[in-house]
mmCIF file of C-alpha atoms in Angstrom:
data_model
loop_
_atom_site.group_PDB
_atom_site.id
_atom_site.type_symbol
_atom_site.label_atom_id
_atom_site.label_comp_id
_atom_site.label_asym_id
_atom_site.label_seq_id
_atom_site.Cartn_x
_atom_site.Cartn_y
_atom_site.Cartn_z
ATOM 1 C CA MET A 154 97.655 120.853 93.263
ATOM 2 C CA THR A 155 100.839 119.011 94.008
ATOM 3 C CA ASP A 156 103.594 117.974 91.532
ATOM 4 C CA SER A 157 102.497 114.426 92.050
ATOM 5 C CA ASP A 158 98.951 115.284 91.143
ATOM 6 C CA LYS A 159 100.242 117.057 87.914
ATOM 7 C CA LEU A 160 102.197 114.227 86.918
ATOM 8 C CA LEU A 161 99.200 111.945 87.466
ATOM 9 C CA LEU A 162 96.869 114.317 85.362
ATOM 10 C CA ALA A 163 99.475 114.318 82.572
ATOM 11 C CA LYS A 164 99.788 110.501 82.442
ATOM 12 C CA THR A 165 96.059 110.390 82.421
ATOM 13 C CA GLU A 166 96.061 112.897 79.373
ATOM 14 C CA ASP A 167 98.542 110.337 77.837
ATOM 15 C CA LEU A 168 95.885 107.591 78.114
ATOM 16 C CA VAL A 169 93.530 109.467 76.333
ATOM 17 C CA ARG A 170 96.064 110.254 73.561
ATOM 18 C CA LEU A 171 97.105 106.758 73.304
ATOM 19 C CA CYS A 172 93.313 105.590 73.100
ATOM 20 C CA ASP A 173 92.615 107.989 70.132
ATOM 21 C CA LYS A 174 95.927 106.965 68.302
ATOM 22 C CA TYR A 175 95.402 103.101 68.482
ATOM 23 C CA ALA A 176 91.495 103.394 68.719
ATOM 24 C CA ALA A 177 91.364 100.768 71.252
ATOM 25 C CA ALA A 178 91.110 100.603 75.011
ATOM 26 C CA VAL A 179 94.012 101.564 77.246
ATOM 27 C CA PHE A 180 94.696 101.050 80.933
ATOM 28 C CA SER A 181 96.678 102.674 83.775
ATOM 29 C CA ASP A 182 98.715 100.753 86.134
ATOM 30 C CA PHE A 183 96.724 100.398 89.544
ATOM 31 C CA LEU A 184 96.183 103.555 91.379
ATOM 32 C CA ASP A 185 95.440 104.031 95.075
ATOM 33 C CA GLY A 186 92.231 105.850 96.567
ATOM 34 C CA GLY A 187 94.095 109.189 96.548
ATOM 35 C CA GLU A 188 95.306 109.041 92.799
ATOM 36 C CA ILE A 189 91.474 108.121 91.982
ATOM 37 C CA ALA A 190 90.309 110.869 93.926
ATOM 38 C CA ALA A 191 93.090 113.164 92.190
ATOM 39 C CA ILE A 192 91.561 112.095 88.676
ATOM 40 C CA ARG A 193 88.046 112.507 89.446
ATOM 41 C CA ASP A 194 88.588 115.954 90.803
ATOM 42 C CA GLY A 195 90.982 117.422 88.506
ATOM 43 C CA PHE A 196 90.814 115.771 84.958
ATOM 44 C CA TYR A 197 88.069 116.259 82.192
ATOM 45 C CA PHE A 198 87.609 113.377 79.982
ATOM 46 C CA PRO A 199 87.137 114.842 76.464
ATOM 47 C CA CYS A 200 83.700 114.271 75.078
ATOM 48 C CA GLY A 201 83.353 110.828 73.255
ATOM 49 C CA TYR A 202 85.500 109.136 75.574
ATOM 50 C CA ASN A 203 84.228 106.332 78.016
ATOM 51 C CA PHE A 204 86.226 105.575 81.246
ATOM 52 C CA MET A 205 86.076 103.204 83.956
ATOM 53 C CA PHE A 206 87.637 102.601 87.318
ATOM 54 C CA PHE A 207 87.658 98.923 88.236
ATOM 55 C CA GLY A 208 90.004 96.960 90.423
ATOM 56 C CA GLY A 209 88.941 93.336 90.145
ATOM 57 C CA CYS A 210 85.551 93.757 92.079
ATOM 58 C CA ASP A 211 83.202 96.642 92.693
ATOM 59 C CA ASP A 212 84.394 96.645 96.386
ATOM 60 C CA CYS A 213 87.929 97.462 95.674
ATOM 61 C CA GLU A 214 89.971 100.539 96.502
ATOM 62 C CA ARG A 215 92.947 100.169 94.346
ATOM 63 C CA LYS A 216 91.632 100.311 90.867
ATOM 64 C CA ILE A 217 92.570 100.712 87.302
ATOM 65 C CA LEU A 218 91.774 103.255 84.876
ATOM 66 C CA GLY A 219 90.318 102.094 81.549
ATOM 67 C CA VAL A 220 90.027 104.616 78.708
ATOM 68 C CA PHE A 221 87.568 103.151 75.689
ATOM 69 C CA PRO A 222 87.147 104.911 72.376
ATOM 70 C CA GLU A 223 83.470 106.334 71.864
ATOM 71 C CA TRP A 224 82.139 103.350 69.953
ATOM 72 C CA SER A 225 83.095 100.940 72.612
ATOM 73 C CA GLU A 226 81.328 100.794 76.132
ATOM 74 C CA ALA A 227 83.468 100.592 79.039
ATOM 75 C CA ASP A 228 83.800 96.799 80.029
ATOM 76 C CA LYS A 229 85.150 95.266 82.935
ATOM 77 C CA GLU A 230 85.935 91.912 81.248
ATOM 78 C CA GLU A 231 88.645 93.997 79.075
ATOM 79 C CA PHE A 232 90.616 94.974 82.024
ATOM 80 C CA PRO A 233 93.865 93.214 82.307
ATOM 81 C CA ILE A 234 93.234 91.642 85.738
ATOM 82 C CA GLU A 235 93.618 88.076 87.278
ATOM 83 C CA THR A 236 92.423 87.191 90.667
ATOM 84 C CA LEU A 237 94.719 85.030 92.460
ATOM 85 C CA LYS A 238 93.242 82.982 95.328
ATOM 86 C CA ILE A 239 95.952 81.948 97.735
ATOM 87 C CA GLU A 240 95.306 79.118 100.162
ATOM 88 C CA GLY A 241 97.527 78.389 103.275
ATOM 89 C CA GLY A 242 98.104 79.545 106.648
ATOM 90 C CA TYR A 243 97.100 76.572 108.540
ATOM 91 C CA ASN A 244 99.641 76.828 111.220
ATOM 92 C CA ARG A 245 99.519 80.499 111.843
ATOM 93 C CA THR A 246 96.567 82.882 110.056
ATOM 94 C CA LEU A 247 98.576 84.848 107.495
ATOM 95 C CA THR A 248 97.941 88.666 107.337
ATOM 96 C CA HIS A 249 97.724 91.356 104.867
ATOM 97 C CA ARG A 250 101.267 92.156 105.305
ATOM 98 C CA ASP A 251 102.464 88.642 105.034
ATOM 99 C CA TYR A 252 101.049 88.442 101.513
ATOM 100 C CA LEU A 253 101.979 92.000 100.280
ATOM 101 C CA GLY A 254 105.639 91.368 101.897
ATOM 102 C CA THR A 255 105.965 88.006 99.831
ATOM 103 C CA LEU A 256 104.874 89.957 96.545
ATOM 104 C CA MET A 257 107.204 92.774 97.232
ATOM 105 C CA SER A 258 110.274 90.277 97.694
ATOM 106 C CA LEU A 259 109.839 89.079 94.159
ATOM 107 C CA GLY A 260 110.524 92.496 92.931
ATOM 108 C CA ILE A 261 107.125 93.208 91.615
ATOM 109 C CA ASP A 262 106.120 96.623 91.107
ATOM 110 C CA ARG A 263 103.512 97.379 93.513
ATOM 111 C CA ARG A 264 101.783 99.378 90.825
ATOM 112 C CA LYS A 265 101.016 95.893 89.142
ATOM 113 C CA THR A 266 99.223 94.859 92.232
ATOM 114 C CA GLY A 267 95.467 95.955 93.225
ATOM 115 C CA ASP A 268 93.761 94.640 97.054
ATOM 116 C CA ILE A 269 94.524 92.026 99.133
ATOM 117 C CA LEU A 270 91.439 90.638 100.545
ATOM 118 C CA VAL A 271 92.291 88.262 103.516
ATOM 119 C CA ASP A 272 89.420 85.581 104.207
ATOM 120 C CA GLY A 273 90.390 83.446 107.009
ATOM 121 C CA LYS A 274 93.048 80.736 105.623
ATOM 122 C CA CYS A 275 93.095 82.328 102.057
ATOM 123 C CA ALA A 276 93.401 85.422 100.423
ATOM 124 C CA TYR A 277 92.489 87.046 97.330
ATOM 125 C CA ILE A 278 94.644 89.098 95.256
ATOM 126 C CA PHE A 279 94.226 91.145 92.153
ATOM 127 C CA VAL A 280 97.023 91.541 89.803
ATOM 128 C CA TYR A 281 97.845 92.666 86.290
ATOM 129 C CA SER A 282 97.271 89.813 84.189
ATOM 130 C CA ASP A 283 101.180 90.045 82.608
ATOM 131 C CA VAL A 284 102.499 89.254 86.370
ATOM 132 C CA ALA A 285 100.087 86.414 87.504
ATOM 133 C CA GLU A 286 101.905 83.555 85.953
ATOM 134 C CA TYR A 287 105.201 84.680 87.534
ATOM 135 C CA ILE A 288 103.536 85.031 90.836
ATOM 136 C CA ARG A 289 102.208 81.527 90.693
ATOM 137 C CA GLN A 290 105.448 79.899 89.743
ATOM 138 C CA ASN A 291 107.423 81.884 92.324
ATOM 139 C CA ILE A 292 105.473 81.846 95.295
ATOM 140 C CA THR A 293 105.209 78.586 97.160
ATOM 141 C CA LYS A 294 105.407 79.827 100.805
ATOM 142 C CA ILE A 295 104.376 82.636 102.494
ATOM 143 C CA GLY A 296 105.752 83.091 106.362
ATOM 144 C CA ASN A 297 107.282 79.840 106.025
ATOM 145 C CA GLN A 298 104.152 77.969 105.168
ATOM 146 C CA GLY A 299 103.081 76.207 102.249
ATOM 147 C CA VAL A 300 100.671 77.917 100.025
ATOM 148 C CA LYS A 301 98.501 76.936 96.986
ATOM 149 C CA ILE A 302 97.676 79.518 94.228
ATOM 150 C CA THR A 303 95.048 79.366 91.707
ATOM 151 C CA GLY A 304 94.320 81.951 89.299
ATOM 152 C CA PHE A 305 90.860 83.095 87.924
ATOM 153 C CA LYS A 306 89.570 85.555 85.245
ATOM 154 C CA THR A 307 87.541 88.533 86.267
ATOM 155 C CA GLY A 308 83.955 87.566 87.504
ATOM 156 C CA ASP A 309 84.903 83.901 87.495
ATOM 157 C CA VAL A 310 85.228 83.324 91.459
ATOM 158 C CA VAL A 311 83.183 84.596 94.451
ATOM 159 C CA ILE A 312 84.977 87.411 96.511
ATOM 160 C CA PRO A 313 84.276 87.773 100.055
ATOM 161 C CA GLN A 314 82.749 90.838 101.331
ATOM 162 C CA ARG A 315 84.739 93.155 103.281
ATOM 163 C CA LYS A 316 83.650 93.178 106.856
ATOM 164 C CA PHE A 317 82.734 95.865 109.355
ATOM 165 C CA GLU A 318 82.164 96.860 112.760
ATOM 166 C CA LYS A 319 79.170 98.799 113.241
ATOM 167 C CA THR A 320 78.795 101.603 115.767
ATOM 168 C CA GLU A 321 75.776 103.872 116.205
ATOM 169 C CA THR A 322 76.619 107.206 118.313
ATOM 170 C CA VAL A 323 75.984 110.722 118.259
ATOM 171 C CA CYS A 324 78.073 113.858 117.831
ATOM 172 C CA ALA A 325 77.699 117.741 117.570
ATOM 173 C CA SER A 326 77.663 117.950 114.007
ATOM 174 C CA ALA A 327 78.848 116.359 110.706
ATOM 175 C CA ARG A 328 81.799 118.520 110.796
ATOM 176 C CA LEU A 329 85.081 116.464 110.322
ATOM 177 C CA ASP A 330 86.279 117.306 113.755
ATOM 178 C CA ALA A 331 83.418 115.929 115.205
ATOM 179 C CA VAL A 332 82.800 112.702 113.374
ATOM 180 C CA VAL A 333 86.421 111.712 114.010
ATOM 181 C CA GLY A 334 86.160 112.407 117.594
ATOM 182 C CA ALA A 335 83.340 110.273 117.740
ATOM 183 C CA ALA A 336 84.807 107.616 115.653
ATOM 184 C CA ALA A 337 88.223 107.444 117.359
ATOM 185 C CA HIS A 338 86.829 108.334 120.864
ATOM 186 C CA LEU A 339 88.683 111.611 121.053
ATOM 187 C CA SER A 340 87.517 115.084 122.451
ATOM 188 C CA ARG A 341 86.781 117.406 119.727
ATOM 189 C CA GLN A 342 90.138 119.283 120.482
ATOM 190 C CA GLU A 343 92.065 116.115 120.260
ATOM 191 C CA ALA A 344 90.317 115.512 116.999
ATOM 192 C CA ALA A 345 91.222 118.917 115.763
ATOM 193 C CA ARG A 346 94.685 118.491 116.513
ATOM 194 C CA LEU A 347 95.111 115.271 114.875
ATOM 195 C CA ILE A 348 93.534 116.652 111.667
ATOM 196 C CA ASN A 349 95.671 119.899 111.612
ATOM 197 C CA GLY A 350 98.550 117.373 112.233
ATOM 198 C CA GLY A 351 97.563 115.612 108.872
ATOM 199 C CA GLY A 352 96.612 112.230 110.601
ATOM 200 C CA VAL A 353 93.056 112.359 108.959
ATOM 201 C CA LYS A 354 92.343 111.351 105.488
ATOM 202 C CA LEU A 355 88.754 111.837 103.666
ATOM 203 C CA ASN A 356 88.232 109.697 100.771
ATOM 204 C CA PHE A 357 91.753 108.884 100.740
ATOM 205 C CA ARG A 358 93.102 112.619 100.523
ATOM 206 C CA GLU A 359 94.793 114.338 103.474
ATOM 207 C CA LEU A 360 92.430 117.090 104.831
ATOM 208 C CA THR A 361 93.364 119.829 107.385
ATOM 209 C CA ASP A 362 90.047 121.441 107.212
ATOM 210 C CA VAL A 363 88.291 120.656 110.753
ATOM 211 C CA SER A 364 85.149 122.173 109.660
ATOM 212 C CA LYS A 365 84.564 119.981 106.548
ATOM 213 C CA THR A 366 81.264 118.352 106.317
ATOM 214 C CA VAL A 367 81.194 114.896 106.103
ATOM 215 C CA LYS A 368 78.548 113.185 103.833
ATOM 216 C CA GLU A 369 76.890 109.701 103.948
ATOM 217 C CA GLY A 370 79.377 107.318 101.970
ATOM 218 C CA ASP A 371 82.488 109.299 102.873
ATOM 219 C CA MET A 372 85.430 107.182 103.832
ATOM 220 C CA ILE A 373 87.620 108.571 106.851
ATOM 221 C CA SER A 374 91.022 107.297 107.745
ATOM 222 C CA VAL A 375 92.005 108.100 111.138
ATOM 223 C CA LYS A 376 95.751 107.544 111.953
ATOM 224 C CA GLY A 377 96.322 105.134 115.134
ATOM 225 C CA SER A 378 92.416 104.256 114.967
ATOM 226 C CA GLY A 379 91.368 102.674 111.728
ATOM 227 C CA ARG A 380 89.222 103.168 108.721
ATOM 228 C CA TYR A 381 85.351 104.267 108.833
ATOM 229 C CA ILE A 382 82.572 104.730 106.367
ATOM 230 C CA LEU A 383 80.145 107.298 107.649
ATOM 231 C CA SER A 384 76.739 105.121 106.595
ATOM 232 C CA GLU A 385 74.227 107.051 107.894
ATOM 233 C CA VAL A 386 73.566 110.735 109.317
ATOM 234 C CA GLY A 387 70.136 110.499 111.313
ATOM 235 C CA ASN A 388 68.006 112.839 113.121
ATOM 236 C CA GLU A 389 69.122 115.295 115.778
ATOM 237 C CA THR A 390 68.692 114.470 119.636
ATOM 238 C CA ARG A 391 66.755 116.879 121.746
ATOM 239 C CA LYS A 392 70.064 118.591 122.940
ATOM 240 C CA GLY A 393 70.609 119.164 119.224
ATOM 241 C CA ARG A 394 73.110 116.607 118.623
ATOM 242 C CA ILE A 395 72.846 114.258 115.622
ATOM 243 C CA HIS A 396 72.770 110.386 115.460
ATOM 244 C CA ILE A 397 75.443 108.846 113.081
ATOM 245 C CA VAL A 398 75.868 105.282 112.078
ATOM 246 C CA LEU A 399 79.745 104.310 111.525
ATOM 247 C CA ASN A 400 81.002 101.179 109.950
ATOM 248 C CA LYS A 401 84.712 100.285 110.837
ATOM 249 C CA TYR A 402 86.925 98.314 108.552
ATOM 250 C CA ILE A 403 87.897 95.045 110.397
#
């Protein structure tokens, strides 16, 4: 376990203590996928506490951890999240980097912001409620283009679904090196070198075990290639290879 993981678990324990002390729901900052995985793998929530990870919509990767007392059900509506819809980019399509860069230029802590979902000429950004008004008042342009910002409470706006490119292929097995090779069009040896060099993450966590089995629903991030969901592991071919279906984030 890394020092950063130990610190993260200590902060999670502090949340449980605060929930007990104030007898009320308490919330973390926005957590990235690796931090969420570390908490799921390394922290045991005491009996009686309800907890939930939520980032503004079910498909979010960056999420807040909410810890609720035993008499209170975990409720998405209690999370201190506001959705900002930013419309603009009519002269040039704005990218994720444009939106994130503008937010960071305001001095906003990245832990106060969640996912940024770009959908053509607009974007949906999930932020902590206590910074939403500041963002609305201080962002009038992004990439030298005027923008309009509208704020919504959680659940009051329809969020666009993430888009994927579907690929059906075959590989030798469901081992990480074989699946990475199939996803990124690499030989198995090239995939193994990339994994050993820290260029691959499985479910947001860096992994150097080339023989790790990849399961349906797992996310693979491949440096220089992109991110993939292994959506289906099918039957074997007559040559002993397996059919797989990969969804690549686009």
